[in-house]
GROMACS .gro file of C-alpha atoms in nm:
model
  444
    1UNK     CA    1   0.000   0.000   0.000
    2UNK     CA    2   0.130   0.361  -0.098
    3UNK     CA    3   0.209   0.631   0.147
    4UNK     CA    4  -0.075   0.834  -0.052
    5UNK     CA    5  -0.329   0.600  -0.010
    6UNK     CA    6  -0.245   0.508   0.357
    7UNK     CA    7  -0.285   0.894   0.428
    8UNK     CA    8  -0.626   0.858   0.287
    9UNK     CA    9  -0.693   0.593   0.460
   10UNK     CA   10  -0.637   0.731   0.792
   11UNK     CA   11  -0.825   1.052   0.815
   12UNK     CA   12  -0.757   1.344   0.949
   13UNK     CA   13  -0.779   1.231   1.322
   14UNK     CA   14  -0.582   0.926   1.213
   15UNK     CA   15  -0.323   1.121   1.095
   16UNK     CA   16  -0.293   1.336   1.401
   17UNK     CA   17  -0.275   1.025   1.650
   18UNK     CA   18   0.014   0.855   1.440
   19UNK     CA   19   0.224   1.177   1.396
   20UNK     CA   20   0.206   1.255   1.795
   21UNK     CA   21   0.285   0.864   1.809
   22UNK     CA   22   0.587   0.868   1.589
   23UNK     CA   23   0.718   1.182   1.735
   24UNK     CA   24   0.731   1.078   2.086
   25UNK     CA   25   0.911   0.768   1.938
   26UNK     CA   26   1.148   0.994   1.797
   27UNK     CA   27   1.194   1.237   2.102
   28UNK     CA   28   1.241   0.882   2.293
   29UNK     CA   29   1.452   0.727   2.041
   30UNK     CA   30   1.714   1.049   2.027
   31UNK     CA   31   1.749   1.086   2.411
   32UNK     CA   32   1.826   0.746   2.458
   33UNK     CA   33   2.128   0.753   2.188
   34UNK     CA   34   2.228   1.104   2.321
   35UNK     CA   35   2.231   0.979   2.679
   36UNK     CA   36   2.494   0.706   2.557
   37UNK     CA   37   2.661   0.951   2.310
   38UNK     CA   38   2.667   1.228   2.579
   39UNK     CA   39   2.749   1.057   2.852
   40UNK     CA   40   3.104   1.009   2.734
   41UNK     CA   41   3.140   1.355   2.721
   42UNK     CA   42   3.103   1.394   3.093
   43UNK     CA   43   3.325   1.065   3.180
   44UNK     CA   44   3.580   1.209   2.924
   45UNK     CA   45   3.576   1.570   3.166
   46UNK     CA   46   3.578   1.383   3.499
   47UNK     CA   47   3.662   1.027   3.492
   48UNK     CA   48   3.875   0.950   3.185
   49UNK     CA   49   4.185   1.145   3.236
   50UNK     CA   50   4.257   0.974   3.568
   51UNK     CA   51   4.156   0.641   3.460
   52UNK     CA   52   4.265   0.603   3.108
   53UNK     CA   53   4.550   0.851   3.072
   54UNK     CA   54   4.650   0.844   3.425
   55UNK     CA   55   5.016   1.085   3.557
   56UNK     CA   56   4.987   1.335   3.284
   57UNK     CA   57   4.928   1.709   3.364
   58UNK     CA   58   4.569   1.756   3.447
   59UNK     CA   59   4.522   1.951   3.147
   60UNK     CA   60   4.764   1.676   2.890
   61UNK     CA   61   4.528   1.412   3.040
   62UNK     CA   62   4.191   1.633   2.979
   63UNK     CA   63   4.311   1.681   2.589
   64UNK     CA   64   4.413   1.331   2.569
   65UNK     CA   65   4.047   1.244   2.707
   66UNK     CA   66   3.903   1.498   2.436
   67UNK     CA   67   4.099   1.324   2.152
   68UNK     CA   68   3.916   0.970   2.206
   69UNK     CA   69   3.613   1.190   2.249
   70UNK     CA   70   3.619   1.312   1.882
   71UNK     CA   71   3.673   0.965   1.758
   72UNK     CA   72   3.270   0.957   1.767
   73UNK     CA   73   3.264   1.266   1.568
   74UNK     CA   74   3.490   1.151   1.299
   75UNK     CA   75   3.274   0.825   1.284
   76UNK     CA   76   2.947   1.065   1.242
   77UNK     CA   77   2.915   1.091   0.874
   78UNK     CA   78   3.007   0.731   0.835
   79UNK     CA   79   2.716   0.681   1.044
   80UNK     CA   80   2.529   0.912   0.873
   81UNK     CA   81   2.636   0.817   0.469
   82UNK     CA   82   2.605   0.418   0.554
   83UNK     CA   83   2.221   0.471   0.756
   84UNK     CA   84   2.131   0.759   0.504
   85UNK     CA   85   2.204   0.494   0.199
   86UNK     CA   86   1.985   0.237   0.357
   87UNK     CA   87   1.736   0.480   0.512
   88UNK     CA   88   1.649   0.638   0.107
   89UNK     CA   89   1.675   0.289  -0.021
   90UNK     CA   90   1.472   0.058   0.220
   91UNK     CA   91   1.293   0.299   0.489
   92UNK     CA   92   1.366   0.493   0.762
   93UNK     CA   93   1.227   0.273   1.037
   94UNK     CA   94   1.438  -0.012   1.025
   95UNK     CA   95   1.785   0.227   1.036
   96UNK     CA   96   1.622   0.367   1.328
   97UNK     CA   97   1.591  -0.022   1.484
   98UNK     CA   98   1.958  -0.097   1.396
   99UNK     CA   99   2.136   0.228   1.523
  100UNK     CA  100   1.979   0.220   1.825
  101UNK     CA  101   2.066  -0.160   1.909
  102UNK     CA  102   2.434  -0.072   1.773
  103UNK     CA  103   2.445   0.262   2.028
  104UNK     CA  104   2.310   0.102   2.331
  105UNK     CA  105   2.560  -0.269   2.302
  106UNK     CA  106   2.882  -0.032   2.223
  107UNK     CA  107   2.756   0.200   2.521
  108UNK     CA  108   2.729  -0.080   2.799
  109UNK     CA  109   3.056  -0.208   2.640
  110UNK     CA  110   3.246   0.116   2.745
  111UNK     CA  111   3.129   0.045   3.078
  112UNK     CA  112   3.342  -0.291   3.082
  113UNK     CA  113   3.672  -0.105   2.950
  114UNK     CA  114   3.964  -0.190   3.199
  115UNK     CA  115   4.164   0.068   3.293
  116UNK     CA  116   4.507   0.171   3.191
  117UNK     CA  117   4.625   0.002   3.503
  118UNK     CA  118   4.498  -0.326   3.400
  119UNK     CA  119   4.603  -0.305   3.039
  120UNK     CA  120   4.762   0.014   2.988
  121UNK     CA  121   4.710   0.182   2.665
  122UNK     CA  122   4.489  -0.113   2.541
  123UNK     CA  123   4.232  -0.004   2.734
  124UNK     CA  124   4.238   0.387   2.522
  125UNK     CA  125   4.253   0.208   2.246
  126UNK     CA  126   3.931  -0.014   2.281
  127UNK     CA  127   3.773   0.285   2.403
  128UNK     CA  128   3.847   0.445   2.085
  129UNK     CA  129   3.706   0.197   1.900
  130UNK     CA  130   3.398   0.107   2.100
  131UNK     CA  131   3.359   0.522   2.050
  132UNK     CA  132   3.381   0.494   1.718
  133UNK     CA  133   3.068   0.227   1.690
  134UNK     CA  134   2.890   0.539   1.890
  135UNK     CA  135   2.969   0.751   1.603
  136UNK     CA  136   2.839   0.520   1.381
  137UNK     CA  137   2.523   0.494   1.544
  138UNK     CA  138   2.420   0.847   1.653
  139UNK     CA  139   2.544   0.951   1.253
  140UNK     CA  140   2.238   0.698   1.131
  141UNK     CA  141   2.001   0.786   1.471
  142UNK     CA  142   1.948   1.164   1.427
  143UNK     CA  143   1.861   1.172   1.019
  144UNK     CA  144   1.597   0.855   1.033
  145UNK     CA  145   1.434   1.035   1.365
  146UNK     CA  146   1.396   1.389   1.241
  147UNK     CA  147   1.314   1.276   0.890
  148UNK     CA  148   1.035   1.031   1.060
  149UNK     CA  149   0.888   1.369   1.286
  150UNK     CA  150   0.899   1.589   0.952
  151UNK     CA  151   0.712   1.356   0.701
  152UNK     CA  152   0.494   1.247   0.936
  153UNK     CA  153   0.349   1.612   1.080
  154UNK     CA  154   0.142   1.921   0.974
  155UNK     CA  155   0.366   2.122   0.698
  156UNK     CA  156   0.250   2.401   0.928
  157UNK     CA  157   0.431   2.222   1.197
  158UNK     CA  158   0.737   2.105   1.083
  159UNK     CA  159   1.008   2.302   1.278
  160UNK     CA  160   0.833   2.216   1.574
  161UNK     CA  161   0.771   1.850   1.537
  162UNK     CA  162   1.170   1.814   1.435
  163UNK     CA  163   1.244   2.010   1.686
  164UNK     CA  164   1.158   1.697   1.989
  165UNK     CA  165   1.450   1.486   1.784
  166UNK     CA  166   1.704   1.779   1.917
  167UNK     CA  167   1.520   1.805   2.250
  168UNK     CA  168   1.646   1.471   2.259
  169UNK     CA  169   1.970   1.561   2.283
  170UNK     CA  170   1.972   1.826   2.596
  171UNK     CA  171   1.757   1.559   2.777
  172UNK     CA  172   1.960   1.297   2.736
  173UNK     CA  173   2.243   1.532   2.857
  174UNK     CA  174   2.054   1.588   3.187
  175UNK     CA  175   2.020   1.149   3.213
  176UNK     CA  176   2.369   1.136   3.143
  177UNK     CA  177   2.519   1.425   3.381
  178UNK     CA  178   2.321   1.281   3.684
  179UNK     CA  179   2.387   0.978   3.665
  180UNK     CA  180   2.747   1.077   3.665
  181UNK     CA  181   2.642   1.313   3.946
  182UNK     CA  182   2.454   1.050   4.154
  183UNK     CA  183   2.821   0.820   4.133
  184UNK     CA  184   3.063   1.092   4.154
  185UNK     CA  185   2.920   1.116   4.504
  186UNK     CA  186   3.081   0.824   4.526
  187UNK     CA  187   3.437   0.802   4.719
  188UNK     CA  188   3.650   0.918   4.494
  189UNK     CA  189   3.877   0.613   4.476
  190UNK     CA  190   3.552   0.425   4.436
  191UNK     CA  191   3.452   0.639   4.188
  192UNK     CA  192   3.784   0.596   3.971
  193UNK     CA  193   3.708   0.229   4.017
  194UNK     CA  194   3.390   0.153   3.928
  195UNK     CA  195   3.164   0.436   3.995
  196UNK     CA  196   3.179   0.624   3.680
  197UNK     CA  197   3.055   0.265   3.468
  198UNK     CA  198   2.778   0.251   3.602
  199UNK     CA  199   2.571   0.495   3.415
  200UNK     CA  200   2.724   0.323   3.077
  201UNK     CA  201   2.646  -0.052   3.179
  202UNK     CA  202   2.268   0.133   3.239
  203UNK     CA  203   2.308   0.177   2.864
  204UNK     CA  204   2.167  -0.187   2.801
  205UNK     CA  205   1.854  -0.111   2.990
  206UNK     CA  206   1.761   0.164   2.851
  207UNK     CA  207   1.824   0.014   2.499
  208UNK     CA  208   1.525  -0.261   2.576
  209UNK     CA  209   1.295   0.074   2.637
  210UNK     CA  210   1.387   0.239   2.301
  211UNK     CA  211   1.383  -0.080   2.086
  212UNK     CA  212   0.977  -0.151   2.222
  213UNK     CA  213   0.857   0.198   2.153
  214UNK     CA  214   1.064   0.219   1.839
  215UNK     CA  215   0.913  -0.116   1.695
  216UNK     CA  216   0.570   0.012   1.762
  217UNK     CA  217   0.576   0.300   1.481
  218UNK     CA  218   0.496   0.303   1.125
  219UNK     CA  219   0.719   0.378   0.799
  220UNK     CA  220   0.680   0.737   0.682
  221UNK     CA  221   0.404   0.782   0.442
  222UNK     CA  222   0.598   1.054   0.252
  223UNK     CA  223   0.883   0.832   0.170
  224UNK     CA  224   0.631   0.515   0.075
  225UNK     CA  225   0.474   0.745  -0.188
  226UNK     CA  226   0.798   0.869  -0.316
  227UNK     CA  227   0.950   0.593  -0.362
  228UNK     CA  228   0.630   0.438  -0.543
  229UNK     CA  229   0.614   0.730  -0.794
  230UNK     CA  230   0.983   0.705  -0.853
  231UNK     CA  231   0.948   0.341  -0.896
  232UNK     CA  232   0.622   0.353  -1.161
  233UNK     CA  233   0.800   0.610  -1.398
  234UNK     CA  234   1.107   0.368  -1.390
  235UNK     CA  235   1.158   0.123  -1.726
  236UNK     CA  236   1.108  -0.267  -1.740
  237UNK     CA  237   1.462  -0.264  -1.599
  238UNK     CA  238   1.509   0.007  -1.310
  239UNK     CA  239   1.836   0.130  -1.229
  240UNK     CA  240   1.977   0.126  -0.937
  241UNK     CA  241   2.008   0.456  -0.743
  242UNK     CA  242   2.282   0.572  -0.517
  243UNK     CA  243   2.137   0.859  -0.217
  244UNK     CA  244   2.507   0.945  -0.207
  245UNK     CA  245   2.539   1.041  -0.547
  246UNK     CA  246   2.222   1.219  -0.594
  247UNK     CA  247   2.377   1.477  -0.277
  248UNK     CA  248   2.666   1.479  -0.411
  249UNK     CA  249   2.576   1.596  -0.744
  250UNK     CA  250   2.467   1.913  -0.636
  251UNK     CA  251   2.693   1.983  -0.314
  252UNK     CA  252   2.586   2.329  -0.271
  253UNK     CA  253   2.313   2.250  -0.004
  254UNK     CA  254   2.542   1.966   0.165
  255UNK     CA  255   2.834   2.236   0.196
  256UNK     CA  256   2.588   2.543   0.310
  257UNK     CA  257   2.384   2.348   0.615
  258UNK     CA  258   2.725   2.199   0.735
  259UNK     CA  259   2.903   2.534   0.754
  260UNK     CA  260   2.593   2.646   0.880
  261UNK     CA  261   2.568   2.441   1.156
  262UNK     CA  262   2.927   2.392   1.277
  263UNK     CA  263   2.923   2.680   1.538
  264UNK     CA  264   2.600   2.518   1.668
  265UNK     CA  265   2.748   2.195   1.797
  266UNK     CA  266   3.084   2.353   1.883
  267UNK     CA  267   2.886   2.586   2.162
  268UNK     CA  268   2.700   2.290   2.278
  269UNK     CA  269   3.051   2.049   2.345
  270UNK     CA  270   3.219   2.297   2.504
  271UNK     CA  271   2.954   2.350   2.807
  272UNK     CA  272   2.919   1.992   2.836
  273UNK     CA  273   3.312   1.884   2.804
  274UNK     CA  274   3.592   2.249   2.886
  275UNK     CA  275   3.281   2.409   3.079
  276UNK     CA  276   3.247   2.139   3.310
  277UNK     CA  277   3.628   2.140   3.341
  278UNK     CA  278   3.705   2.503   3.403
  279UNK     CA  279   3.417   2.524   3.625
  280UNK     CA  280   3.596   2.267   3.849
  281UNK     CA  281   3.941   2.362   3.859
  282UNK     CA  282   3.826   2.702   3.911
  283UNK     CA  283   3.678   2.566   4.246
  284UNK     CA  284   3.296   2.470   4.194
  285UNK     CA  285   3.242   2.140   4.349
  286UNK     CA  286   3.242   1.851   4.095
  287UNK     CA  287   2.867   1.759   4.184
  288UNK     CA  288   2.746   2.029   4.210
  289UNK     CA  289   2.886   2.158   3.847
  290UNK     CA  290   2.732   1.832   3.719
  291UNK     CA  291   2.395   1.936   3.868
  292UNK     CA  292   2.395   2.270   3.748
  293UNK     CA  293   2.475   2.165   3.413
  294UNK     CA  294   2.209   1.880   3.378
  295UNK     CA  295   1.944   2.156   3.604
  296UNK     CA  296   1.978   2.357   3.291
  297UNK     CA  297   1.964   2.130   3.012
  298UNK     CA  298   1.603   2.040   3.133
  299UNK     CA  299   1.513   2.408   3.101
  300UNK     CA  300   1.685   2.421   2.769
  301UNK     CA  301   1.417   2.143   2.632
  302UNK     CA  302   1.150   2.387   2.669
  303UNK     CA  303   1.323   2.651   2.466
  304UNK     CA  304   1.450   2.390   2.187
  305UNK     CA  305   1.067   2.335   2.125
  306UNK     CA  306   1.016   2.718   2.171
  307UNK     CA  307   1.260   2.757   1.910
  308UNK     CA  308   1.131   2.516   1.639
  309UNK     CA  309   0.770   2.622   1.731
  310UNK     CA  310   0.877   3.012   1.640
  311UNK     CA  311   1.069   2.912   1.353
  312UNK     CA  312   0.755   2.784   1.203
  313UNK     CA  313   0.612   3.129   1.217
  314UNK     CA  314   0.888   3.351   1.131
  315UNK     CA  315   1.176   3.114   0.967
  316UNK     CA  316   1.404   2.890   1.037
  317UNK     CA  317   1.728   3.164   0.943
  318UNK     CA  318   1.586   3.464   1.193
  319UNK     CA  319   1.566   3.192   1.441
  320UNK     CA  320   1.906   3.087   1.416
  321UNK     CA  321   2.070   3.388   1.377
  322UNK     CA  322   1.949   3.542   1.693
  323UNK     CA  323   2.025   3.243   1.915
  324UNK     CA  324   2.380   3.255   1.790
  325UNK     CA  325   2.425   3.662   1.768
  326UNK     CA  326   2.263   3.627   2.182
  327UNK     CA  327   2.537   3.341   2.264
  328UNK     CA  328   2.812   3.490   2.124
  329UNK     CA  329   2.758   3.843   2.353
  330UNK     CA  330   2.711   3.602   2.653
  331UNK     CA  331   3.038   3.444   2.594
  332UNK     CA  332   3.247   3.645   2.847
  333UNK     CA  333   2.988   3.694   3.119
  334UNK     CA  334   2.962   3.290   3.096
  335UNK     CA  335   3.313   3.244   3.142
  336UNK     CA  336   3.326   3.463   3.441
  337UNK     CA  337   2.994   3.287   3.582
  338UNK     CA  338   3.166   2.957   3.538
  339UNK     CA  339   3.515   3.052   3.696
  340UNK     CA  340   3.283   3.176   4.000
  341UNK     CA  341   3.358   2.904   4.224
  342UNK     CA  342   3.029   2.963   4.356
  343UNK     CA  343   2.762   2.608   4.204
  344UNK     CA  344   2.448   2.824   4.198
  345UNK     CA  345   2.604   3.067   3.990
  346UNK     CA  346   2.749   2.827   3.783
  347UNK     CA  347   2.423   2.630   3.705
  348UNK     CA  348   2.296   2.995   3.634
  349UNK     CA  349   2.573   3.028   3.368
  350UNK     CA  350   2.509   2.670   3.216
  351UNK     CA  351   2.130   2.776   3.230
  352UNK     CA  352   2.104   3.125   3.027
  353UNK     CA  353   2.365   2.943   2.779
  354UNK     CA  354   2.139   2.697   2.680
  355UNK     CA  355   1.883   2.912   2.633
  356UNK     CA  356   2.057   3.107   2.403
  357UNK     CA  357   2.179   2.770   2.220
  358UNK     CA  358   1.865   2.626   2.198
  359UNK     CA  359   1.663   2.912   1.999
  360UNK     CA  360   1.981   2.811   1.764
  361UNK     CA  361   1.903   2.424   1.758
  362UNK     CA  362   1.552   2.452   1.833
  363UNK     CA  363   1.489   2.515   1.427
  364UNK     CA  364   1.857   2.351   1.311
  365UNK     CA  365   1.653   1.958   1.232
  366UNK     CA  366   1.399   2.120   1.049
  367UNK     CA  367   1.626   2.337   0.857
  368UNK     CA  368   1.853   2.110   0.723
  369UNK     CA  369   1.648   1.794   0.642
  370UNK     CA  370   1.439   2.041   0.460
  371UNK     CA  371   1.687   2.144   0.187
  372UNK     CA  372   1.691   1.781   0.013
  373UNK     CA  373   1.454   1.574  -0.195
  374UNK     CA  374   1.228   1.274  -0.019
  375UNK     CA  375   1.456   0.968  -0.190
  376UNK     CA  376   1.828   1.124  -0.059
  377UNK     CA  377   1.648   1.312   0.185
  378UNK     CA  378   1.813   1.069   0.464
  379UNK     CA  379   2.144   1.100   0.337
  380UNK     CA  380   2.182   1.449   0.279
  381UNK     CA  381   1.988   1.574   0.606
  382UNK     CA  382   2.174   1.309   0.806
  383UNK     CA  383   2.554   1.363   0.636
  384UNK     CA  384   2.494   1.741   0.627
  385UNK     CA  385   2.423   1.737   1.003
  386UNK     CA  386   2.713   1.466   1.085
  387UNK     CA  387   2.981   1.656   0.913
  388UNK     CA  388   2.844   2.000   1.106
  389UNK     CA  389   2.902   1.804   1.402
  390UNK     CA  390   3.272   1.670   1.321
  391UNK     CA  391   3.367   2.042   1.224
  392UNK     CA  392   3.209   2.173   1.523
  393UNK     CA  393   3.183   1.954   1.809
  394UNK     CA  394   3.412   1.652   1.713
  395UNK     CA  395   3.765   1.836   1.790
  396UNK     CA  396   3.638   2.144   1.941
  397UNK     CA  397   3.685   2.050   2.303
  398UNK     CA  398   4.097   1.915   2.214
  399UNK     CA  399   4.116   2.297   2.071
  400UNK     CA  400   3.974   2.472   2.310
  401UNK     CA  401   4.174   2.289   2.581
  402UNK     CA  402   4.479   2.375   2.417
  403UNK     CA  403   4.429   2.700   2.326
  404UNK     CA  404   4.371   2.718   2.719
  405UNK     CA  405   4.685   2.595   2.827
  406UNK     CA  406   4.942   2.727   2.579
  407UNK     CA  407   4.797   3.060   2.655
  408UNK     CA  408   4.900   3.025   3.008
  409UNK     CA  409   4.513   2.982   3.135
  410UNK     CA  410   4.386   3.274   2.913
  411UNK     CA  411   4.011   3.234   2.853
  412UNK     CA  412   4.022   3.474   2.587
  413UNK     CA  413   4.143   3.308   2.379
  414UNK     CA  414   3.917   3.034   2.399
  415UNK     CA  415   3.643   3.305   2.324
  416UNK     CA  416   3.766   3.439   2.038
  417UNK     CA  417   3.767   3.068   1.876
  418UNK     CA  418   3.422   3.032   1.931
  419UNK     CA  419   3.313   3.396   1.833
  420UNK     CA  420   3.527   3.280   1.461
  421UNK     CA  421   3.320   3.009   1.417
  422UNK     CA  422   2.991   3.113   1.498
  423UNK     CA  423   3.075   3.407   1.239
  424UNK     CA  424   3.143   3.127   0.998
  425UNK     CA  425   2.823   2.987   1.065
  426UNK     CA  426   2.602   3.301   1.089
  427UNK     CA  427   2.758   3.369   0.746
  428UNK     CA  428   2.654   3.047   0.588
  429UNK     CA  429   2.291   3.036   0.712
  430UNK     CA  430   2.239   3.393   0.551
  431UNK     CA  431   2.353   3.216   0.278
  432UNK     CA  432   2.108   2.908   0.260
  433UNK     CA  433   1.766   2.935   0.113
  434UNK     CA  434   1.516   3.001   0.393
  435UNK     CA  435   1.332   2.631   0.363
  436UNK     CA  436   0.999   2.670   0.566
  437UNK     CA  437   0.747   2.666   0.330
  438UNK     CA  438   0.948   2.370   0.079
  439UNK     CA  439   0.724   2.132  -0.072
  440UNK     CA  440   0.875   1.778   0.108
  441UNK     CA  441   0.686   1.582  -0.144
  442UNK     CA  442   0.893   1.716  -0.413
  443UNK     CA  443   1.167   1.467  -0.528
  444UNK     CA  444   1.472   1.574  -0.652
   0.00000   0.00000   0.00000
């Protein structure tokens, strides 16, 4: 049965009840693989250097940490190009399925790693790898879920039904930072020991969650019709179509959202990974940083909606563009919030920074899986957004860190980085075509 004719099928009300259906599976589905994918951010600020790349220089062993850290952003658009193939040729729902079950077995595995006392550098170098499968997974999670919220809702609604796939990712943060709040209360030998795996080996549990709502929703109607129509003006003899090729013929739109969204992710890593840091070495306590920082993240879902809600209104560009210009002029005030010493006015940096950040991602799903055709619509939303992640998040926090220490400690420095890049961005969503009101039916 078509996509068209199941649409018909199911009414107006029908429709309605499916789309709310398949985008709580999606907000579900994306803060269970962020939780995993996240979560390593926070081990990799406060567990990691001691364990893995124990008697360097607290800062050597932090950028060491942040190195296997952007092995998962490397791995990103791998994820993204091998699940976007699939996802165009086959579906979006059963990518969804198999990302998830590879996210939540490599998670639980990290939890097993021993540490470099047991096996010395072994045990970096199967972290590495096992953060590599993460990659893999989150690249192929994020395209199938906001592609499944966006074909399935209103065309009225779009930014705002996309938008619960990124509210997926600040609420998996706040899973993620306390649990790793709830253990680092821990001893902290006993922490160092065990403490910190806890949260990962939780990983499995939460995968048996995700898999049984994620089973339970449909195949997007828009792809099942445009894939039908594609297939009925084909010859006796159909040729066999590449996703990857069909984005990569016209790399203008893969190039613009990537730039576009760069600055985006590299604001968001660097208050869950240096943030956390700095906050603690400038005396916070390490708990209570932890709780500030996942306090805020679960006001920042609020304004990610907010922000994909407004964009539907007035754009997904105007959106953006404030969010960044707003967390750009915050960036010294944060720094001096965070270096405070004092929790409560740390969680009340981490807090109006998110805000800011999320009228920036709020719209970001909606805007880039909108600039590509339903049958490489997968591929290009899901590569596009995977290789604005590697250039913005995946080495960010190594940089940032290093800028910080050869400096001699000089947050400037670190703040003129980030303004760069969000100028780079800011530039490059002027440049893309605002993408609203685009016809998703359309295949090209």
């Amino acid at each position: 049965m078509s996509g068209t004719t199941q649409l018909k099928q199911m009414g107006t009300a029908g429709q309605r009840k499916e789309a709310r259906t398949v985008i709580l599976s999606s907000y579900l589905g994306s803060t269970i693989e962020f939780y995993d994918f996240l979560l390593y951010a926070t081990a990799a600020a406060v567990a990691f250097p001691k364990v893995f790349f124990a008697g360097s220089d607290p800062w050597v062993g932090a950028v060491e940490a942040y190195a296997t850290f952007a092995a998962g952003y490397v791995a990103r658009p791998l994820g993204g190009a091998i699940f976007g193939h699939f996802g165009d040729r086959i579906g979006r729902k059963g990518m969804l399925i198999v990302s998830m079950t590879v996210m939540g077995l490599a998670s639980a595995a990290i939890g097993l790693v021993p540490a470099a006392s047991v096996i010395g550098s072994w045990g970096a170098v199967i972290l590495v790898l096992l953060r590599v499968l993460q990659g893999i997974a989150v690249g192929g999670e994020w395209g199938g879920a906001a592609l499944m919220a966006l074909e399935h809702s209103d065309p009225k609604r779009r930014g705002f039904a996309a938008s619960f796939v990124n509210a997926g990712a600040p609420t998996g943060a706040f899973l993620g930072t306390v649990m790793m709040g709830v253990v680092s209360a821990l001893p902290r030998e006993d922490f160092l020991a065990w403490g910190w795996r806890v949260p990962f080996l939780l990983s499995f549990a939460l995968l048996v969650v995700g898999l049984f709502v994620r089973l339970r929703v449909s195949e997007s109607p828009i792809f099942a019709a445009a894939v039908a129509a594609e297939e009925a003006q084909q010859d006796a003899a159909p040729k066999r179509r590449i996703p990857l090729f069909d984005v990569l013929r016209r790399p203008k739109a893969l190039v613009f959202v990537m730039l576009a969204g760069a600055a985006a992710f590299a604001l968001q890593v660097v208050l869950s990974t240096f943030a956390v840091t700095y906050a603690v070495t400038k005396g916070a306590p390490q708990q209570g940083v932890l709780y500030g920082f996942a306090g805020a993240s679960v006001i920042s879902i609020a304004f990610v909606l907010l922000g994909g809600r407004i964009s539907d209104r007035f754009g997904r560009r105007p959106v953006m563009i404030t969010g960044l210009v707003l967390f750009v002029a915050y960036l010294f005030p944060m720094f001096a919030l965070l270096g405070s010493g004092n929790a409560w006015l740390v969680f009340l940096a981490f807090t109006l920074a998110l805000v800011f950040h999320s009228t920036l991602y709020g719209p970001f799903a909606a805007f880039v899986s909108e600039q590509f055709g339903t049958t490489s619509r997968y591929t290009g939303a899901a590569l596009g957004y995977q290789l604005a992640t590697l250039i913005g998040g995946g080495f960010t926090p190594g940089i940032v860190a290093s800028l910080y220490k050869e400096s001699g400690l000089s947050i400037a420095t670190v703040i003129g980085f980030l303004a760069a890049m969000s100028l780079v961005s800011a530039v490059f969503i002027l440049l893309t075509r605002e993408s609203k009101d685009n016809d998703l039916t359309t295949v090209r």
